[in-house]
Amino acid sequence: MGLSDSDSFYRRGLTYFEKNDYSRAIQDFDEAIKLNPDNAAILQSRGWAYESKNDYDQAIRDYDRALSLQSSYGPALIRRAKVYEAKRQYEQALADYEAATQADPKLASERAKGFVFFYLGRMTQSAEMFEKHMKFNPDDAWVILFRYLVEAKIGNSLAAARDLEVDATKLKERRWPAPIIDFHLGKIDEKAMFAAANDSDPKMKNEKTCAANFHAGESRLFRAQVTAAIPLLRAAEKDCPSHFYESHGASTELKRLGQ
């Protein structure tokens, strides 16, 4: 078996990966790596397959190995950043996002860095990243919401509300999380926001309710109602899927509050 066979295993592994069959993808990537052990692209692909199976430690080992072969390999830097973010190792994630952008400007990740800066409590830098992202993606509802939060936390509450109202007009569809935006704008109250989170699909209901808990908690913090905010943030931390911005946001807010 030679290099061509390694390519065949790799291509078939990619096909399995695209079908979300990560275990078979890993098996083929294993064979490809045995035949071509110094290929950063194959190692990065296997790392991504492990990442998709939530095996973050093995994913990092593959990304590390790929980067030991090619230190400025952007795809491995981006994927390792996302794993560090999932593991809530935000400083490491930020370092990799920055390195990926330096390696290839096309891999600029203002959106991701905006959220990581938010988790780290670096609100001014978060706002800067979100603003850059929105120049080309003005209808990104979640960035619209989090940009409002960071601007309000910086101390620009009135400006944050004005920007939120303007940004809301750029949304192409009035669907979730539009009720959260309306809540922050004072167009509906907290009870109405939670009512809007109701959904016939239990999974969707849980996801919407957990997001509503987070934003209700943030609203209480803006009004210096810390005691009332903590249970809402804890509910978001407990009930939101771990990859949700609100899960990360609630955990880091609670940490900043000493909880």
Short mmCIF file of C-alpha atoms in Angstrom, two decimals, residues 144 147 151 158-168:
data_model
loop_
_atom_site.label_atom_id
_atom_site.label_comp_id
_atom_site.label_asym_id
_atom_site.label_seq_id
_atom_site.Cartn_x
_atom_site.Cartn_y
_atom_site.Cartn_z
CA ILE A 144 -27.31 41.59 17.95
CA ARG A 147 -23.69 43.21 21.40
CA GLU A 151 -22.59 47.74 25.31
CA LEU A 158 -29.07 54.29 26.27
CA ALA A 159 -26.78 53.87 23.28
CA ALA A 160 -27.06 50.08 23.62
CA ALA A 161 -30.86 50.29 23.51
CA ARG A 162 -30.77 52.62 20.49
CA ASP A 163 -28.40 50.28 18.65
CA LEU A 164 -30.56 47.28 19.54
CA GLU A 165 -33.66 48.95 18.14
CA VAL A 166 -31.88 49.85 14.91
CA ASP A 167 -30.29 46.39 14.61
CA ALA A 168 -33.64 44.69 15.17
#
